[in-house]
PDB file of C-alpha atoms in Angstrom:
ATOM      1  CA  MET F  24      21.753  81.027 143.662  1.00 39.00           C
ATOM      2  CA  GLU F  25      20.439  84.529 144.077  1.00 41.00           C
ATOM      3  CA  ASP F  26      21.382  87.313 141.743  1.00 40.00           C
ATOM      4  CA  THR F  27      21.011  90.847 142.964  1.00 39.00           C
ATOM      5  CA  ALA F  28      20.537  94.320 141.591  1.00 36.00           C
ATOM      6  CA  ALA F  29      20.848  97.648 143.313  1.00 36.00           C
ATOM      7  CA  ASP F  30      18.125  99.831 144.636  1.00 37.00           C
ATOM      8  CA  ALA F  31      18.937 103.068 142.898  1.00 35.00           C
ATOM      9  CA  HIS F  32      16.311 105.137 144.703  1.00 35.00           C
ATOM     10  CA  GLU F  33      17.983 107.397 147.267  1.00 40.00           C
ATOM     11  CA  GLY F  34      15.917 107.565 150.462  1.00 40.00           C
ATOM     12  CA  ASP F  35      16.857 110.427 152.748  1.00 38.00           C
ATOM     13  CA  ILE F  36      13.905 110.579 155.146  1.00 37.00           C
ATOM     14  CA  ASP F  37      14.340 110.094 158.859  1.00 40.00           C
ATOM     15  CA  VAL F  38      12.052 108.733 161.542  1.00 44.00           C
ATOM     16  CA  THR F  39      11.683 109.112 165.268  1.00 42.00           C
ATOM     17  CA  THR F  40      12.089 105.768 166.994  1.00 54.00           C
ATOM     18  CA  ASP F  41      11.487 104.617 170.540  1.00 63.00           C
ATOM     19  CA  ALA F  42      14.798 105.142 172.334  1.00 67.00           C
ATOM     20  CA  SER F  43      14.107 102.168 174.605  1.00 80.00           C
ATOM     21  CA  ALA F  44      13.378  99.742 171.759  1.00 89.00           C
ATOM     22  CA  PRO F  45      16.190  97.485 170.539  1.00 95.00           C
ATOM     23  CA  TRP F  46      17.728  97.702 167.080  1.00 97.00           C
ATOM     24  CA  LEU F  47      18.070  94.706 164.792  1.00 98.00           C
ATOM     25  CA  VAL F  48      21.082  94.924 162.469  1.00 98.00           C
ATOM     26  CA  VAL F  49      20.958  92.238 159.790  1.00 98.00           C
ATOM     27  CA  GLY F  50      23.928  91.349 157.652  1.00 98.00           C
ATOM     28  CA  LEU F  51      22.670  89.770 154.447  1.00 98.00           C
ATOM     29  CA  GLY F  52      24.511  86.894 152.801  1.00 97.00           C
ATOM     30  CA  ASN F  53      24.521  83.175 152.115  1.00 97.00           C
ATOM     31  CA  PRO F  54      25.508  80.708 154.858  1.00 96.00           C
ATOM     32  CA  GLY F  55      28.435  78.314 154.657  1.00 95.00           C
ATOM     33  CA  PRO F  56      32.201  78.632 154.156  1.00 96.00           C
ATOM     34  CA  GLY F  57      31.926  78.373 150.383  1.00 96.00           C
ATOM     35  CA  TYR F  58      30.224  81.776 150.260  1.00 97.00           C
ATOM     36  CA  ALA F  59      32.220  83.496 152.988  1.00 97.00           C
ATOM     37  CA  MET F  60      34.303  85.825 150.789  1.00 97.00           C
ATOM     38  CA  ASN F  61      31.714  86.346 148.042  1.00 98.00           C
ATOM     39  CA  ARG F  62      30.758  89.895 147.134  1.00 97.00           C
ATOM     40  CA  HIS F  63      27.189  88.921 148.053  1.00 97.00           C
ATOM     41  CA  ASN F  64      28.342  88.310 151.638  1.00 98.00           C
ATOM     42  CA  VAL F  65      29.703  91.738 152.519  1.00 98.00           C
ATOM     43  CA  GLY F  66      26.755  92.149 154.912  1.00 98.00           C
ATOM     44  CA  PHE F  67      27.943  89.100 156.878  1.00 98.00           C
ATOM     45  CA  MET F  68      31.445  90.592 157.016  1.00 98.00           C
ATOM     46  CA  VAL F  69      30.126  93.823 158.516  1.00 98.00           C
ATOM     47  CA  ALA F  70      28.001  91.927 161.041  1.00 98.00           C
ATOM     48  CA  ASP F  71      31.039  89.860 162.062  1.00 98.00           C
ATOM     49  CA  LEU F  72      33.085  92.998 162.675  1.00 98.00           C
ATOM     50  CA  LEU F  73      30.315  94.626 164.701  1.00 98.00           C
ATOM     51  CA  ALA F  74      30.070  91.477 166.831  1.00 98.00           C
ATOM     52  CA  GLU F  75      33.818  91.604 167.411  1.00 97.00           C
ATOM     53  CA  ARG F  76      33.574  95.238 168.458  1.00 96.00           C
ATOM     54  CA  ILE F  77      30.939  94.550 171.098  1.00 95.00           C
ATOM     55  CA  GLY F  78      32.780  91.471 172.317  1.00 94.00           C
ATOM     56  CA  GLY F  79      30.136  88.926 171.318  1.00 95.00           C
ATOM     57  CA  LYS F  80      30.045  85.664 169.413  1.00 95.00           C
ATOM     58  CA  PHE F  81      27.262  84.550 167.131  1.00 97.00           C
ATOM     59  CA  LYS F  82      25.042  81.757 168.382  1.00 96.00           C
ATOM     60  CA  ARG F  83      21.929  80.071 167.047  1.00 95.00           C
ATOM     61  CA  ALA F  84      18.757  82.054 167.685  1.00 94.00           C
ATOM     62  CA  GLN F  85      16.056  80.287 169.697  1.00 86.00           C
ATOM     63  CA  LYS F  86      13.092  81.459 167.645  1.00 85.00           C
ATOM     64  CA  ALA F  87      14.496  82.003 164.148  1.00 94.00           C
ATOM     65  CA  GLN F  88      16.689  80.425 161.510  1.00 96.00           C
ATOM     66  CA  ALA F  89      19.558  82.802 162.200  1.00 97.00           C
ATOM     67  CA  GLN F  90      22.744  83.420 164.128  1.00 97.00           C
ATOM     68  CA  VAL F  91      22.558  86.307 166.625  1.00 98.00           C
ATOM     69  CA  VAL F  92      24.639  88.386 169.022  1.00 97.00           C
ATOM     70  CA  GLU F  93      23.053  90.644 171.638  1.00 96.00           C
ATOM     71  CA  GLY F  94      24.821  93.660 173.083  1.00 95.00           C
ATOM     72  CA  ARG F  95      25.031  97.425 173.084  1.00 94.00           C
ATOM     73  CA  ILE F  96      26.491  99.861 170.573  1.00 90.00           C
ATOM     74  CA  GLY F  97      27.692 103.305 171.492  1.00 79.00           C
ATOM     75  CA  PRO F  98      29.316 104.928 174.527  1.00 75.00           C
ATOM     76  CA  PRO F  99      28.115 103.976 178.018  1.00 75.00           C
ATOM     77  CA  GLY F 100      25.136 105.984 179.181  1.00 73.00           C
ATOM     78  CA  PRO F 101      21.993 107.285 177.501  1.00 70.00           C
ATOM     79  CA  GLY F 102      23.649 107.251 174.071  1.00 72.00           C
ATOM     80  CA  SER F 103      24.126 103.487 174.164  1.00 85.00           C
ATOM     81  CA  ARG F 104      21.745 101.444 172.020  1.00 92.00           C
ATOM     82  CA  ARG F 105      20.599  97.893 172.660  1.00 94.00           C
ATOM     83  CA  VAL F 106      21.266  95.895 169.515  1.00 97.00           C
ATOM     84  CA  VAL F 107      20.714  92.427 168.130  1.00 97.00           C
ATOM     85  CA  LEU F 108      23.152  91.558 165.347  1.00 98.00           C
ATOM     86  CA  ALA F 109      21.881  88.851 163.034  1.00 98.00           C
ATOM     87  CA  LYS F 110      22.980  86.699 160.116  1.00 98.00           C
ATOM     88  CA  PRO F 111      20.112  84.699 158.573  1.00 97.00           C
ATOM     89  CA  ALA F 112      20.962  81.016 158.263  1.00 97.00           C
ATOM     90  CA  SER F 113      18.715  80.718 155.214  1.00 95.00           C
ATOM     91  CA  TYR F 114      19.871  81.571 151.724  1.00 95.00           C
ATOM     92  CA  MET F 115      19.667  85.182 150.590  1.00 96.00           C
ATOM     93  CA  ASN F 116      16.291  84.912 148.856  1.00 95.00           C
ATOM     94  CA  LEU F 117      14.682  83.560 152.063  1.00 97.00           C
ATOM     95  CA  SER F 118      16.056  86.196 154.445  1.00 97.00           C
ATOM     96  CA  GLY F 119      12.666  87.727 155.227  1.00 97.00           C
ATOM     97  CA  GLY F 120      11.343  84.829 157.291  1.00 97.00           C
ATOM     98  CA  PRO F 121      14.222  84.720 159.792  1.00 98.00           C
ATOM     99  CA  VAL F 122      14.395  88.522 160.039  1.00 98.00           C
ATOM    100  CA  ASN F 123      10.670  88.827 160.675  1.00 97.00           C
ATOM    101  CA  ALA F 124      10.815  86.085 163.316  1.00 97.00           C
ATOM    102  CA  LEU F 125      13.605  87.970 165.085  1.00 97.00           C
ATOM    103  CA  ARG F 126      11.649  91.212 164.817  1.00 97.00           C
ATOM    104  CA  GLU F 127       8.670  89.613 166.534  1.00 96.00           C
ATOM    105  CA  PHE F 128      10.719  87.832 169.202  1.00 96.00           C
ATOM    106  CA  TYR F 129      12.735  90.901 170.203  1.00 95.00           C
ATOM    107  CA  LYS F 130       9.804  93.309 169.645  1.00 96.00           C
ATOM    108  CA  VAL F 131      11.761  95.511 167.245  1.00 97.00           C
ATOM    109  CA  PRO F 132       9.927  98.273 165.342  1.00 97.00           C
ATOM    110  CA  VAL F 133      10.440  97.929 161.586  1.00 97.00           C
ATOM    111  CA  ALA F 134      12.071 101.384 161.573  1.00 96.00           C
ATOM    112  CA  ASN F 135      14.721  99.995 163.980  1.00 97.00           C
ATOM    113  CA  ILE F 136      15.832  97.314 161.524  1.00 98.00           C
ATOM    114  CA  VAL F 137      19.007  97.869 159.492  1.00 98.00           C
ATOM    115  CA  ALA F 138      19.819  95.665 156.494  1.00 98.00           C
ATOM    116  CA  VAL F 139      23.501  95.703 155.505  1.00 98.00           C
ATOM    117  CA  HIS F 140      23.860  94.449 151.947  1.00 98.00           C
ATOM    118  CA  ASP F 141      25.822  94.484 148.708  1.00 97.00           C
ATOM    119  CA  GLU F 142      24.842  97.052 146.075  1.00 96.00           C
ATOM    120  CA  LEU F 143      25.578  96.633 142.375  1.00 95.00           C
ATOM    121  CA  ASP F 144      24.710 100.145 141.217  1.00 93.00           C
ATOM    122  CA  ILE F 145      27.249 101.806 143.529  1.00 95.00           C
ATOM    123  CA  ASP F 146      30.993 101.804 142.918  1.00 97.00           C
ATOM    124  CA  TYR F 147      33.100  99.437 144.955  1.00 97.00           C
ATOM    125  CA  GLY F 148      34.004 100.899 148.340  1.00 97.00           C
ATOM    126  CA  THR F 149      31.176 103.435 148.372  1.00 98.00           C
ATOM    127  CA  LEU F 150      28.476 103.521 151.059  1.00 98.00           C
ATOM    128  CA  ARG F 151      24.944 104.858 150.924  1.00 97.00           C
ATOM    129  CA  LEU F 152      22.501 104.865 153.846  1.00 98.00           C
ATOM    130  CA  LYS F 153      18.758 105.190 153.364  1.00 97.00           C
ATOM    131  CA  LEU F 154      15.379 104.417 154.857  1.00 98.00           C
ATOM    132  CA  GLY F 155      12.724 102.551 152.889  1.00 97.00           C
ATOM    133  CA  GLY F 156      12.401 102.340 149.126  1.00 93.00           C
ATOM    134  CA  GLY F 157      12.209  99.474 146.682  1.00 91.00           C
ATOM    135  CA  ASP F 158      14.378  96.395 146.352  1.00 88.00           C
ATOM    136  CA  ASN F 159      15.246  96.851 142.656  1.00 79.00           C
ATOM    137  CA  GLY F 160      15.912  93.139 142.264  1.00 83.00           C
ATOM    138  CA  HIS F 161      17.989  92.425 145.359  1.00 94.00           C
ATOM    139  CA  ASN F 162      16.550  89.135 146.558  1.00 94.00           C
ATOM    140  CA  GLY F 163      17.456  89.621 150.205  1.00 96.00           C
ATOM    141  CA  LEU F 164      15.668  92.971 150.339  1.00 97.00           C
ATOM    142  CA  LYS F 165      12.804  91.586 148.291  1.00 97.00           C
ATOM    143  CA  SER F 166      12.264  88.812 150.835  1.00 97.00           C
ATOM    144  CA  MET F 167      12.498  91.205 153.790  1.00 98.00           C
ATOM    145  CA  THR F 168      10.046  93.649 152.234  1.00 97.00           C
ATOM    146  CA  LYS F 169       7.581  90.885 151.489  1.00 97.00           C
ATOM    147  CA  ALA F 170       7.737  89.772 155.131  1.00 97.00           C
ATOM    148  CA  MET F 171       7.387  93.147 156.860  1.00 96.00           C
ATOM    149  CA  GLY F 172       7.128  96.032 154.399  1.00 97.00           C
ATOM    150  CA  PRO F 173       9.836  98.382 153.070  1.00 97.00           C
ATOM    151  CA  ASP F 174      10.237 100.868 155.915  1.00 97.00           C
ATOM    152  CA  TYR F 175      13.527  99.619 157.340  1.00 98.00           C
ATOM    153  CA  HIS F 176      16.982 101.180 157.087  1.00 98.00           C
ATOM    154  CA  ARG F 177      19.587 100.009 154.609  1.00 98.00           C
ATOM    155  CA  VAL F 178      23.369 100.331 154.606  1.00 98.00           C
ATOM    156  CA  ARG F 179      24.235  99.804 150.966  1.00 97.00           C
ATOM    157  CA  CYS F 180      27.783  98.583 150.358  1.00 97.00           C
ATOM    158  CA  GLY F 181      28.848  99.232 146.782  1.00 97.00           C
ATOM    159  CA  ILE F 182      30.393  96.358 144.849  1.00 97.00           C
ATOM    160  CA  GLY F 183      30.101  97.826 141.341  1.00 96.00           C
ATOM    161  CA  ARG F 184      28.786  96.200 138.181  1.00 94.00           C
ATOM    162  CA  PRO F 185      30.101  92.963 136.648  1.00 93.00           C
ATOM    163  CA  PRO F 186      32.741  93.440 133.952  1.00 91.00           C
ATOM    164  CA  GLY F 187      31.998  92.812 130.312  1.00 90.00           C
ATOM    165  CA  ARG F 188      29.238  90.309 129.752  1.00 90.00           C
ATOM    166  CA  MET F 189      29.594  88.493 133.074  1.00 92.00           C
ATOM    167  CA  GLN F 190      26.205  87.540 134.518  1.00 94.00           C
ATOM    168  CA  VAL F 191      25.151  89.266 137.709  1.00 93.00           C
ATOM    169  CA  ALA F 192      24.706  85.949 139.555  1.00 93.00           C
ATOM    170  CA  ASP F 193      28.237  84.887 138.630  1.00 95.00           C
ATOM    171  CA  PHE F 194      29.655  88.235 139.748  1.00 96.00           C
ATOM    172  CA  VAL F 195      28.019  88.465 143.161  1.00 96.00           C
ATOM    173  CA  LEU F 196      28.733  84.809 143.970  1.00 96.00           C
ATOM    174  CA  LYS F 197      32.457  85.183 143.260  1.00 97.00           C
ATOM    175  CA  ASP F 198      34.988  86.224 145.867  1.00 98.00           C
ATOM    176  CA  PHE F 199      36.265  89.773 145.927  1.00 98.00           C
ATOM    177  CA  SER F 200      39.149  90.143 143.499  1.00 96.00           C
ATOM    178  CA  PRO F 201      42.758  90.471 144.712  1.00 97.00           C
ATOM    179  CA  ALA F 202      42.654  94.192 143.887  1.00 96.00           C
ATOM    180  CA  GLU F 203      39.407  94.626 145.839  1.00 97.00           C
ATOM    181  CA  ARG F 204      40.735  92.702 148.814  1.00 97.00           C
ATOM    182  CA  LYS F 205      43.470  95.302 149.299  1.00 97.00           C
ATOM    183  CA  ASP F 206      40.778  97.751 150.443  1.00 97.00           C
ATOM    184  CA  LEU F 207      38.214  95.271 151.783  1.00 98.00           C
ATOM    185  CA  ASP F 208      39.162  95.574 155.457  1.00 98.00           C
ATOM    186  CA  TRP F 209      38.930  99.365 155.219  1.00 98.00           C
ATOM    187  CA  PHE F 210      35.578  99.123 153.432  1.00 98.00           C
ATOM    188  CA  VAL F 211      34.061  96.733 155.975  1.00 98.00           C
ATOM    189  CA  ASP F 212      35.430  98.832 158.840  1.00 98.00           C
ATOM    190  CA  ARG F 213      33.862 101.985 157.404  1.00 98.00           C
ATOM    191  CA  ALA F 214      30.525 100.207 156.858  1.00 98.00           C
ATOM    192  CA  ALA F 215      30.549  99.073 160.493  1.00 98.00           C
ATOM    193  CA  ASP F 216      31.299 102.667 161.530  1.00 98.00           C
ATOM    194  CA  SER F 217      28.297 103.843 159.528  1.00 98.00           C
ATOM    195  CA  VAL F 218      25.988 101.380 161.312  1.00 97.00           C
ATOM    196  CA  GLU F 219      27.197 102.637 164.670  1.00 96.00           C
ATOM    197  CA  ALA F 220      26.661 106.239 163.557  1.00 96.00           C
ATOM    198  CA  LEU F 221      23.151 105.461 162.332  1.00 96.00           C
ATOM    199  CA  LEU F 222      22.154 103.998 165.683  1.00 95.00           C
ATOM    200  CA  ALA F 223      23.867 106.684 167.759  1.00 92.00           C
ATOM    201  CA  ASP F 224      23.221 109.834 165.723  1.00 92.00           C
ATOM    202  CA  GLY F 225      20.266 109.082 163.436  1.00 94.00           C
ATOM    203  CA  LEU F 226      19.981 108.720 159.689  1.00 97.00           C
ATOM    204  CA  GLU F 227      20.539 112.307 158.593  1.00 97.00           C
ATOM    205  CA  ARG F 228      23.829 112.724 160.425  1.00 97.00           C
ATOM    206  CA  ALA F 229      25.037 109.286 159.381  1.00 97.00           C
ATOM    207  CA  GLN F 230      24.223 110.068 155.750  1.00 98.00           C
ATOM    208  CA  SER F 231      26.148 113.331 155.977  1.00 98.00           C
ATOM    209  CA  ALA F 232      29.177 111.528 157.338  1.00 98.00           C
ATOM    210  CA  TYR F 233      29.190 108.386 155.182  1.00 98.00           C
ATOM    211  CA  ASN F 234      27.175 108.836 151.978  1.00 96.00           C
ATOM    212  CA  SER F 235      29.412 109.593 149.033  1.00 80.00           C
TER     213      SER F 235
END
């Protein structure tokens, strides 16, 4: 399977996006119940919680190899944002194709795409939001960047480095440890909050509130 490494570059630039354009929030992970609680699948967990919050259920996309939920994030009124939540149905290293197909179908500017993903070079439970930058070995980001360039947002969910001499691939494709699971609900909830803040308030304010 796909091993991953963190993108250590800290992007802090912001962009002005079309307020009427939809957002595409992509949780990165591997499909299937065998991967569901893997560290590599924290992006799926965040997407699932966001779908629950907007009262939607994932269904197969018509034009892409992905599961999607359509809805709105934010308070009723002009501050509400149209959003498509997505979980690619491909494996992590092929995420770019489904994401790009969704981007084209829903006519989403690249700057309105948010990738939610695991991050090795950040301590467990820590969040970092950024726009653009490299992939630094993360195969999901690498595939997305190849498909549509690097100028999309990222919500980076820290999982820490593997202990001892454990291989990266073994670490990310293992379930969260019992100790980690004690805080996992809180971590996923906070990551979902950060996505909502990014869409509602913009990158700079969301970074101020959630980057640590």
